[in-house]
Short mmCIF file of C-alpha atoms and ligand atoms in Angstrom, two decimals:
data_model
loop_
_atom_site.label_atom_id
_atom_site.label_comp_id
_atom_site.label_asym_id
_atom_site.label_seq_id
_atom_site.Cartn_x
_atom_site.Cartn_y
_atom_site.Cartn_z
CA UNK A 294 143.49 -43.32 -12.86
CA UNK A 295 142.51 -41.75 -8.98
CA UNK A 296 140.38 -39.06 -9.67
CA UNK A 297 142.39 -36.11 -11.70
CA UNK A 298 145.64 -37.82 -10.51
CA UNK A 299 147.44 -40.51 -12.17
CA UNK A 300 148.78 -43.19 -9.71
CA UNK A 301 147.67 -44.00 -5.84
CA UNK A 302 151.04 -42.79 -4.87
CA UNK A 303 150.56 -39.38 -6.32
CA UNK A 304 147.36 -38.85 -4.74
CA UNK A 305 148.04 -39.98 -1.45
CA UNK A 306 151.19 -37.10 -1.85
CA UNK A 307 149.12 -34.42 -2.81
CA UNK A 308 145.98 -34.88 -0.48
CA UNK A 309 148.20 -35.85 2.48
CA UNK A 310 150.27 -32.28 1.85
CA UNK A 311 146.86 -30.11 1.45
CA UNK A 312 145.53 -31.69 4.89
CA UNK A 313 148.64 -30.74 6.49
CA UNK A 314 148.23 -27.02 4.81
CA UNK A 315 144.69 -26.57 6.05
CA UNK A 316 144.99 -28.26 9.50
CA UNK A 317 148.13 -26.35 10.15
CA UNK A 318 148.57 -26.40 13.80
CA UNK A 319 145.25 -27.02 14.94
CA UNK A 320 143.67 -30.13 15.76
CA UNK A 321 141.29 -32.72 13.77
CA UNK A 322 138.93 -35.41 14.47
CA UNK A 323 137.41 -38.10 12.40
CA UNK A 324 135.15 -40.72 12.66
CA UNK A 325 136.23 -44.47 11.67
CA UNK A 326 133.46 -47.05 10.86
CA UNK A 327 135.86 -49.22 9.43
CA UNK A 328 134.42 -49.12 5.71
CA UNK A 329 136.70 -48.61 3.27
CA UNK A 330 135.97 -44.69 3.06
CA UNK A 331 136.19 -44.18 6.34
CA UNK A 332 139.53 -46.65 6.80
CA UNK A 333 141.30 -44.49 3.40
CA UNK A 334 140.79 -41.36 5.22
CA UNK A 335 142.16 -42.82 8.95
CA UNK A 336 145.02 -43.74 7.66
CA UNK A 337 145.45 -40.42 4.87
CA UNK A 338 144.76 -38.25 8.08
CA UNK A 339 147.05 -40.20 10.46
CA UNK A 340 149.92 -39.80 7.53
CA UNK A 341 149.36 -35.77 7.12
CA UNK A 342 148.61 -35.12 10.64
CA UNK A 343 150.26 -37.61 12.91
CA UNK A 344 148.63 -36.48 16.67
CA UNK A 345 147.44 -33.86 15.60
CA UNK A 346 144.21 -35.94 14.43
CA UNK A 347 141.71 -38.31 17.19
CA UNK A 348 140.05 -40.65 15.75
CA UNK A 349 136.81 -42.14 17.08
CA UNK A 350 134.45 -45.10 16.16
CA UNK A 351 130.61 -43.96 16.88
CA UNK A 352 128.94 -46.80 18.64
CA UNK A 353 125.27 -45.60 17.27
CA UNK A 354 123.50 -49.22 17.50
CA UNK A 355 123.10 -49.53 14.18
CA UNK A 356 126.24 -50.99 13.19
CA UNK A 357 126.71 -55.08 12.28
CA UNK A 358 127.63 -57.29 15.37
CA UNK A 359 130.80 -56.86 16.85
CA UNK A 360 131.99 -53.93 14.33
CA UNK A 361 133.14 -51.66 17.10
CA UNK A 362 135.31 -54.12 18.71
CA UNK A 363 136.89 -55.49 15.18
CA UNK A 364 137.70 -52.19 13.61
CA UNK A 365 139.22 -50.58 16.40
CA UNK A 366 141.95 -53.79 17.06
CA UNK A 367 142.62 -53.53 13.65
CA UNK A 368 143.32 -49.88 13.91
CA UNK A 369 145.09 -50.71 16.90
CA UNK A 370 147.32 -53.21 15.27
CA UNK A 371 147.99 -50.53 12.56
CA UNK A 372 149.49 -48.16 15.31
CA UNK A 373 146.07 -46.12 15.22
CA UNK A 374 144.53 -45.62 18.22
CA UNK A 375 140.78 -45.46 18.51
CA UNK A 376 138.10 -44.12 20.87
CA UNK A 377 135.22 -45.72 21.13
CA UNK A 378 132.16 -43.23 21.98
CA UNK A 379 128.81 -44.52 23.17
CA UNK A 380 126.46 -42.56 21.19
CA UNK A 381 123.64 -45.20 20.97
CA UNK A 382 120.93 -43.61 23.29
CA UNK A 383 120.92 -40.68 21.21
CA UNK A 384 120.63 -42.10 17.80
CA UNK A 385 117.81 -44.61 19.07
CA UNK A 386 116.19 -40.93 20.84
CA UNK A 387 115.78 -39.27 17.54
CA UNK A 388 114.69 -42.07 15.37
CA UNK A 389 111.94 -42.89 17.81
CA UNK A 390 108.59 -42.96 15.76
CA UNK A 391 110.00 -41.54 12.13
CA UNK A 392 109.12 -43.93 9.51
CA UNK A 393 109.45 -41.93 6.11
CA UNK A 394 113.08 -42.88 4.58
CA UNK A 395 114.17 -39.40 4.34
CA UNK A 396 113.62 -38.11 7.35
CA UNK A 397 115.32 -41.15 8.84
CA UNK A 398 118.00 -40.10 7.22
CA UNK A 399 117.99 -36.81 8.33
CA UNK A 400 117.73 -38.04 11.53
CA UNK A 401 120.94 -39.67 11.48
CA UNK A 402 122.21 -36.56 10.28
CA UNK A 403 121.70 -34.61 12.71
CA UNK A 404 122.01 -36.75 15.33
CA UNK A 405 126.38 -37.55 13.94
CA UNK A 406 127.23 -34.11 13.10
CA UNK A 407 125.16 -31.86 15.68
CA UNK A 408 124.76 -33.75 18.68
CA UNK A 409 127.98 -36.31 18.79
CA UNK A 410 130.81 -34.50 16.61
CA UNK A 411 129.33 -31.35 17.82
CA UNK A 412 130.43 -32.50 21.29
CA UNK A 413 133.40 -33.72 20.04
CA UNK A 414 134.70 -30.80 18.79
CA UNK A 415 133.88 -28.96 21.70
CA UNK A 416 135.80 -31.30 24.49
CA UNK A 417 139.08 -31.57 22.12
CA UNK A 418 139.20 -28.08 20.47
CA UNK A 419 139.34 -29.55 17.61
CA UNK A 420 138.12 -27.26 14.34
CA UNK A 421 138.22 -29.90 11.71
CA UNK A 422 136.06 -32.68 10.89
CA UNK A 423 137.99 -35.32 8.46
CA UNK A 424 135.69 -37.56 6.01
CA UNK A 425 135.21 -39.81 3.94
CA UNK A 426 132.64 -38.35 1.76
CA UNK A 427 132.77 -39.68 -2.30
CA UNK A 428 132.00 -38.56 -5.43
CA UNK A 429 129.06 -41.46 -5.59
CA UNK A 430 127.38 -39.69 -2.42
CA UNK A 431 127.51 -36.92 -3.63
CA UNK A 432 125.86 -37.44 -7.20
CA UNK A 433 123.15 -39.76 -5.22
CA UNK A 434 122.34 -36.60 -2.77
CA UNK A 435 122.82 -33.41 -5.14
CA UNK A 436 120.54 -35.48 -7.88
CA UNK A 437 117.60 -36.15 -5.21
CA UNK A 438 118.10 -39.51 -4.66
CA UNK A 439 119.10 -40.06 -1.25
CA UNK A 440 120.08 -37.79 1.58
CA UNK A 441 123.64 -39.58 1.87
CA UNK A 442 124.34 -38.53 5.21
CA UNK A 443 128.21 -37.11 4.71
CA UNK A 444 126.91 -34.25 1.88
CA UNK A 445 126.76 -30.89 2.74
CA UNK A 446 128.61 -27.96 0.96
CA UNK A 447 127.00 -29.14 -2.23
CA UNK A 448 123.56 -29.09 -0.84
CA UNK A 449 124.45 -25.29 0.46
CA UNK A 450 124.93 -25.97 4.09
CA UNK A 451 128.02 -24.54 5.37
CA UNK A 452 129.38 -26.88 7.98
CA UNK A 453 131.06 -23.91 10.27
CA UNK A 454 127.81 -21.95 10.63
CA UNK A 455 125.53 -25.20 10.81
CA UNK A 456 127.49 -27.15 13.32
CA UNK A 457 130.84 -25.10 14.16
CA UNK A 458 133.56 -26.78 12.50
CA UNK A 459 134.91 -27.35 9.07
CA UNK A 460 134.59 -30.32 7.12
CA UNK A 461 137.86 -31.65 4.74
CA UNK A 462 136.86 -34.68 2.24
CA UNK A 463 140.13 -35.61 0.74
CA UNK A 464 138.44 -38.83 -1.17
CA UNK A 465 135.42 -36.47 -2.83
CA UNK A 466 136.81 -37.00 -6.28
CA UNK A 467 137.02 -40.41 -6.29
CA UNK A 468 134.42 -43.49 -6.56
CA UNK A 469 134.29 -46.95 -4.78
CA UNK A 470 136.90 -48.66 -7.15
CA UNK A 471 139.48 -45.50 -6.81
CA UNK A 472 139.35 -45.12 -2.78
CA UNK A 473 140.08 -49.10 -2.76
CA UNK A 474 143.10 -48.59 -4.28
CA UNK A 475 144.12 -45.86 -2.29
CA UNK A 476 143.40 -47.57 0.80
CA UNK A 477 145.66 -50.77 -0.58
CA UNK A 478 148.51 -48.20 -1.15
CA UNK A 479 147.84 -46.64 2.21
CA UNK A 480 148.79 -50.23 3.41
CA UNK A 481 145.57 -51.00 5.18
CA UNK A 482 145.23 -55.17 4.93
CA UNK A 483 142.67 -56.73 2.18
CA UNK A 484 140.06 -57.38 4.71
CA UNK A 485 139.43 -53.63 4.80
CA UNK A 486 140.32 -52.03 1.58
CA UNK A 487 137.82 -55.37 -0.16
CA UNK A 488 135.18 -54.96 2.36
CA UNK A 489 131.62 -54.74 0.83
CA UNK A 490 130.36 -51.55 1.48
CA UNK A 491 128.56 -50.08 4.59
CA UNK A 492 126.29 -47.27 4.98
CA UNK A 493 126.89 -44.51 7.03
CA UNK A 494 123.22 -44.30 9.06
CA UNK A 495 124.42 -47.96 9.02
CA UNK A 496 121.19 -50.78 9.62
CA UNK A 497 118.68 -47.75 9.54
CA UNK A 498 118.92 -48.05 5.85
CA UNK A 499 117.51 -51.70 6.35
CA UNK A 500 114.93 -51.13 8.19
CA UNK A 501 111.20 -50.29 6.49
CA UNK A 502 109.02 -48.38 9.03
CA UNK A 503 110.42 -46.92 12.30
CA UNK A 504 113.63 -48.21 13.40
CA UNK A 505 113.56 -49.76 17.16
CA UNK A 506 116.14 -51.88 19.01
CA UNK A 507 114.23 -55.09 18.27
CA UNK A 508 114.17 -54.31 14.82
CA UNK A 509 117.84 -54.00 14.69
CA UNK A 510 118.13 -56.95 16.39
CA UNK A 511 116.57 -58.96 13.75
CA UNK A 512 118.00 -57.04 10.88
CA UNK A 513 121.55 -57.36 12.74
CA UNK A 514 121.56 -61.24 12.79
CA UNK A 515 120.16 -61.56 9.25
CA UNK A 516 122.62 -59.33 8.55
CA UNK A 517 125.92 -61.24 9.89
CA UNK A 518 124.22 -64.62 8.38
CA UNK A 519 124.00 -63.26 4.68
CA UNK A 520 126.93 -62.34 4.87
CA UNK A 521 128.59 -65.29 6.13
CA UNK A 522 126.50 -67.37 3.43
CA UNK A 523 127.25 -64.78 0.78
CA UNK A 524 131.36 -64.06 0.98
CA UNK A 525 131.99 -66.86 -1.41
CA UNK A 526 130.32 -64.75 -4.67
CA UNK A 527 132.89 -61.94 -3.83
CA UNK A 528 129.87 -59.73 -5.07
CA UNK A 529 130.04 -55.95 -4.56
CA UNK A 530 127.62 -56.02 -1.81
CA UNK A 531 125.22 -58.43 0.16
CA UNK A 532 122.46 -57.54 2.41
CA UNK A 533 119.52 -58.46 4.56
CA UNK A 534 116.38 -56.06 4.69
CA UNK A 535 113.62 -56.11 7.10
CA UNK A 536 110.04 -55.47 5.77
CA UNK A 537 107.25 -53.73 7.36
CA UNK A 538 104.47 -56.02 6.73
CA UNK A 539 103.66 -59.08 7.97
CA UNK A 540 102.69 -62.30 6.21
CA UNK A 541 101.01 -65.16 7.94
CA UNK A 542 102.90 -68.58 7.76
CA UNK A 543 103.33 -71.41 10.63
CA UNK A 544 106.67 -72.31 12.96
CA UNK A 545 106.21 -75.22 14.92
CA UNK A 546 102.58 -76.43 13.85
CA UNK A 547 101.41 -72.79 15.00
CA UNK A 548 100.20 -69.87 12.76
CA UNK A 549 102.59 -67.16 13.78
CA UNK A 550 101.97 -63.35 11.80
CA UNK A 551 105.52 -63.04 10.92
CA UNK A 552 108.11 -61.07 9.77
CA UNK A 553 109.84 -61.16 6.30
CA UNK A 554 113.29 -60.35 5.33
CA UNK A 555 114.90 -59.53 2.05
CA UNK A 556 117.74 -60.81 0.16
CA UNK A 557 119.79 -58.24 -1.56
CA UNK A 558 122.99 -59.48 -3.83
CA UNK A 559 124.41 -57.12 -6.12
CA UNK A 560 127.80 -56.83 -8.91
CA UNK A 561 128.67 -53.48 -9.63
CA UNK A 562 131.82 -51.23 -10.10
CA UNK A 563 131.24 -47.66 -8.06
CA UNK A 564 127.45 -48.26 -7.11
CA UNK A 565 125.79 -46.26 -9.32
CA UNK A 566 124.20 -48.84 -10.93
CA UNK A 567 124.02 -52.54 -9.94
CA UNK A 568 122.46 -56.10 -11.14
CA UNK A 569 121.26 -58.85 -8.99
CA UNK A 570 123.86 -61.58 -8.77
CA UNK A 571 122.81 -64.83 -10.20
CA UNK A 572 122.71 -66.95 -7.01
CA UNK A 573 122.34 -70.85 -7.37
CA UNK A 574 119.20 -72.23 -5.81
CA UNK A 575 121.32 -74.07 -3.31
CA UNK A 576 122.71 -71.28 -2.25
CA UNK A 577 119.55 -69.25 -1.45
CA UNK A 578 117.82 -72.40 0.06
CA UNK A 579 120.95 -72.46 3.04
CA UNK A 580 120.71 -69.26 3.00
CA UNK A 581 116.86 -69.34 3.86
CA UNK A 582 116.81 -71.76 6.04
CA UNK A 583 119.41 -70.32 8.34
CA UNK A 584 117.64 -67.27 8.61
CA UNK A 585 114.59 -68.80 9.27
CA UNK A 586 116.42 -71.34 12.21
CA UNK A 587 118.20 -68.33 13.54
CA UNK A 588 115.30 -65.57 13.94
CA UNK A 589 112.00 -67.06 15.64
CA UNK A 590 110.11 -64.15 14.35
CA UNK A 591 110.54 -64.53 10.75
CA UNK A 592 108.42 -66.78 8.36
CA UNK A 593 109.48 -65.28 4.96
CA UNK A 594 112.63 -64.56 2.77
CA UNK A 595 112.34 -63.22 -0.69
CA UNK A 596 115.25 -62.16 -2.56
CA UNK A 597 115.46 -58.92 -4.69
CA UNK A 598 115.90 -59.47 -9.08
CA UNK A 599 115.49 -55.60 -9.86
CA UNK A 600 118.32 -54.23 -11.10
CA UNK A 601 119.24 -50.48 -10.31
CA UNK A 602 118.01 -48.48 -11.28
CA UNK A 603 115.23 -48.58 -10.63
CA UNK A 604 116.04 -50.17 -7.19
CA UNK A 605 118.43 -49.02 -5.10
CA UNK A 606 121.44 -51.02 -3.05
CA UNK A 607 119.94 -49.98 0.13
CA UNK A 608 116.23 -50.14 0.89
CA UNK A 609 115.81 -47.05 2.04
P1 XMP B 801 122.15 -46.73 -2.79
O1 XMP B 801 121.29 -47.39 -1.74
O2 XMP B 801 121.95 -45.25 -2.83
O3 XMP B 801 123.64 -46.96 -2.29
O4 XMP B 801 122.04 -47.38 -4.13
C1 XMP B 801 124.80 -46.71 -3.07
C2 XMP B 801 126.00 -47.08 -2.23
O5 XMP B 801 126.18 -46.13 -1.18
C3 XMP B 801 126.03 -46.75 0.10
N1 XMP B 801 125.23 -45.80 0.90
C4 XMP B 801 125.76 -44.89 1.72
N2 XMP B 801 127.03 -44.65 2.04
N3 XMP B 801 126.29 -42.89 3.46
C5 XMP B 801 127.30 -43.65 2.95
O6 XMP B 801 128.45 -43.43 3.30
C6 XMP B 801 125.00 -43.07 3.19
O7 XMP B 801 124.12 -42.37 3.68
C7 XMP B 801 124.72 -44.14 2.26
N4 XMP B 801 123.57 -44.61 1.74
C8 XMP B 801 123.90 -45.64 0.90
C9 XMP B 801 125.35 -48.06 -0.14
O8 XMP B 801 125.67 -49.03 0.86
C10 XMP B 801 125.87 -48.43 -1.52
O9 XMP B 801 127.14 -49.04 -1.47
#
């Protein structure tokens, strides 16, 4: 079951006919990060619009190494070209100096859907902003969770008066497990409809305390490393955190205050709740020790048993 509709075939009909209604003969741009959401809709939008839809990859700095280059040769291969935008001097500029979770979020926000697809819209007279908004970020955001960054009619903001341009989400009635297989019968390859699942304000959500370029740095190559060590489990998700505090510990016979970094693991179905996968001890002593080897600044990794709730798969 997809949603209210019975087969991936039928909803891919259906959706791909009512963006073609409401686009009509205007233009549409969306945003490709080259999760699974984000992929589903690409390739729904390309289908229903043809030309008629540009699609971009935002470059914000917060996204795992090499992701810009990857997704957009894939979506190159698929006959989808992609623009890639530089956006990262103004997501870095309004992060500067926020450290509560929320208003990092909100941040991010802004920063996507006022500043860049503002400017967007304005350069390619575009009136429609495609996403991939689902039913999980929605519950999360209309329940007080988290502020998922793609929510906005349900929290009363109208996207035409707020940033000048209307918002379609042709995967909002569907979770995790339901967009996959869409995105299989959209024809996009395994490596994208299986990929573990990526945030939208991307390594922000990893980051306790204000998010800087070093920070992402560190949280970047603990990041590519986990999940390197962690592919074999086939887990929903994997994930490296990095803490605020400090702990003291030693690197090379000298006392160094350094930095800890958190282990997350998780099984789950659509992400509303999740348990902590029962790694081996091997595994988490490679997996340790190649964080450790790899970033200078770190002397601790713990790894996170909380299930959630009450935890949740991101840190912040
Ligand atoms: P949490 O951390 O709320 O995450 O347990 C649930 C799932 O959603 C992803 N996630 C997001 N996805 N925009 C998104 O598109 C967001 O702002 C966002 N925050 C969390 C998270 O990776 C997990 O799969």
């Amino acid at each position: 079951m997809i949603g209210v509709l019975n087969t991936p075939g039928a909803f891919i009909r259906i959706k791909t006919r009512e963006i073609s209604e409401t686009v009509g003969d205007g233009l549409a741009i969306n945003a490709l990060s080259g999760g699974v959401d984000s992929s589903a809709v690409t390739m729904l939008g390309h289908r229903a619009l043809g030309n008629k839809l540009k699609t971009f990859f935002i470059e914000n700095g917060l996204m795992r190494q090499d992701e810009s280059q990857q997704v957009a040769s894939l979506f190159e291969g698929l006959g989808i070209p992609i623009e890639i935008v530089d956006a990262q001097e103004e997501f870095f500029n309004a992060l500067e100096g926020i450290i509560d979770p929320e208003e990092k979020r909100e941040a991010v926000t802004q920063t996507f859907y006022k500043k860049v697809f503002g400017n967007l819209v304005e350069e390619s007279g575009a009136k429609f902003l495609l996403q991939g908004t689902i039913l999980t970020d929605v519950d999360e955001t209309v329940a007080g969770i988290k502020r998922q960054h793609n929510v906005f009619e349900q929290l009363g903001i109208d996207p035409q008066k707020e940033f000048g341009y209307k918002i379609i989400e042709p995967l909002v009635q569907l979770r995790k497990d339901g967009v996959r297989k869409v995105a299989a019968a959209l024809g996009l390859p395994e490596s994208a409809y299986n990929r573990i699942p990526f945030p939208g304000p991307g390594l922000a959500t990893r980051i306790i305390g204000e998010v800087t370029f070093e920070k992402v740095e560190i949280v970047r190559k603990a990041t590519e490393i986990v999940e390197e060590a962690l592919e074999f489990t086939n887990a929903f998700q994997y994930l490296a955190i990095l803490h605020e505090d400090k702990v003291t510990g030693m690197k090379n016979n000298k006392r160094v205050f350094g930095q800890q970094i958190e282990v997350r693991c998780w099984e789950s179905v659509d992400a509303r709740t999740a348990q902590p996968t029962n790694l081996q001890q091997w595994v988490k002593q490679i997996l340790v020790k190649e964080v450790i080897d790899a970033i200078p600044s770190v002397v601790s990794v713990t790894f996170n048993e909380a299930p959630k709730p009450p935890s949740t798969i991101e840190a912040i």
